[in-house]
Amino acid sequence: MPCYIRRLTPDGLQPVNYEADSLAEAAQYEPDNGVYTVANSFNKTQVLKIDAHLDRLEDSARRANIPLQLDRQHLRSALRQMILEANFGDVRFRVTVSAQSPGTFILSIEPFAPPNTALIEQGVRCITAPNSARESAETKSTHWMHARKALQEAMPSDIYDTFLLDVNGYIMEGLGANFYAIFKDELRTANSGVLQGISRQIVLEVAPAIIHVNAKAVHKTQISRFTEAFLTSSSRGIIPVVEIDGIIIGDGKPGPNTLALRDAYQRWVHTHLEEL
């Protein structure tokens, strides 16, 4: 099923001059010097923390010196119209704005299904990439959307994500996700040098009732001592990580804290949905 793509101008939705089968394929047609956000819908036209996504889009634009002109209601109405027209059911959508046209948005949507239950029940295997941490990581830029393609293509087929290491070997984030480790009975996650993910906001809200939180990055040399690990993104929620660089985490299965956090996360999500 193809991706459904439109430009949103002050005058409304307009067609684009290209086609794509997915958000990933559509990315090649989007500008290198812009900012974006990605989220998904629930129950067809409900969304989660949409204002937080748009807050971050505005913040990314400020950091990139893009004079973003954002009419939130106009954007929400357009997204809702596209979701209803496409009739995909639940969708994953991307909102992109370029430095050249800060008053025009590229809206792209594709059918969405939540992560396969096997990913949650079995966990995923990941690797690290040395000295790969992003500059200006707090900005969700289209430049990174294009630049990360080389790292994505370099991953073996059985590897789910690559974690970016800073110059000193600390684990920062994934290619499109935040990273967390449970280490010395604490939930550890980098607090700076990473994108402040929307799903990360939820994790940090629900986690203190389950485990002590220490917003400090962990080092690659500590991987063998992690008892649990996971990653998060808006479209996937919490995904357990059971192996990094060939090192088994804990007993090689999603751990009790990770699963408790995921349950709390899912409960939070379903009590905070709103209509577009």
PDB file of C-alpha atoms in Angstrom, residues 125 223-227 241-253:
ATOM      1  CA  ARG A 125      19.901  -7.579  19.319  1.00  0.00           C
ATOM      2  CA  ILE A 223      27.527  -3.473  28.915  1.00  0.00           C
ATOM      3  CA  SER A 224      28.461  -6.831  30.449  1.00  0.00           C
ATOM      4  CA  ARG A 225      27.179  -5.557  33.802  1.00  0.00           C
ATOM      5  CA  PHE A 226      23.783  -4.338  32.557  1.00  0.00           C
ATOM      6  CA  THR A 227      20.958  -6.383  34.027  1.00  0.00           C
ATOM      7  CA  VAL A 241      17.212  -5.143  24.207  1.00  0.00           C
ATOM      8  CA  VAL A 242      18.772  -8.508  25.108  1.00  0.00           C
ATOM      9  CA  GLU A 243      22.153  -8.291  23.375  1.00  0.00           C
ATOM     10  CA  ILE A 244      24.599  -5.500  22.498  1.00  0.00           C
ATOM     11  CA  ASP A 245      27.770  -6.112  20.477  1.00  0.00           C
ATOM     12  CA  GLY A 246      27.375  -9.850  21.047  1.00  0.00           C
ATOM     13  CA  ILE A 247      27.189  -9.414  24.829  1.00  0.00           C
ATOM     14  CA  ILE A 248      24.097 -10.971  26.395  1.00  0.00           C
ATOM     15  CA  ILE A 249      22.199  -8.617  28.708  1.00  0.00           C
ATOM     16  CA  GLY A 250      21.111 -10.256  31.966  1.00  0.00           C
ATOM     17  CA  ASP A 251      19.748 -13.718  31.223  1.00  0.00           C
ATOM     18  CA  GLY A 252      19.120 -12.913  27.572  1.00  0.00           C
ATOM     19  CA  LYS A 253      15.413 -12.262  28.049  1.00  0.00           C
TER      20      LYS A 253
END
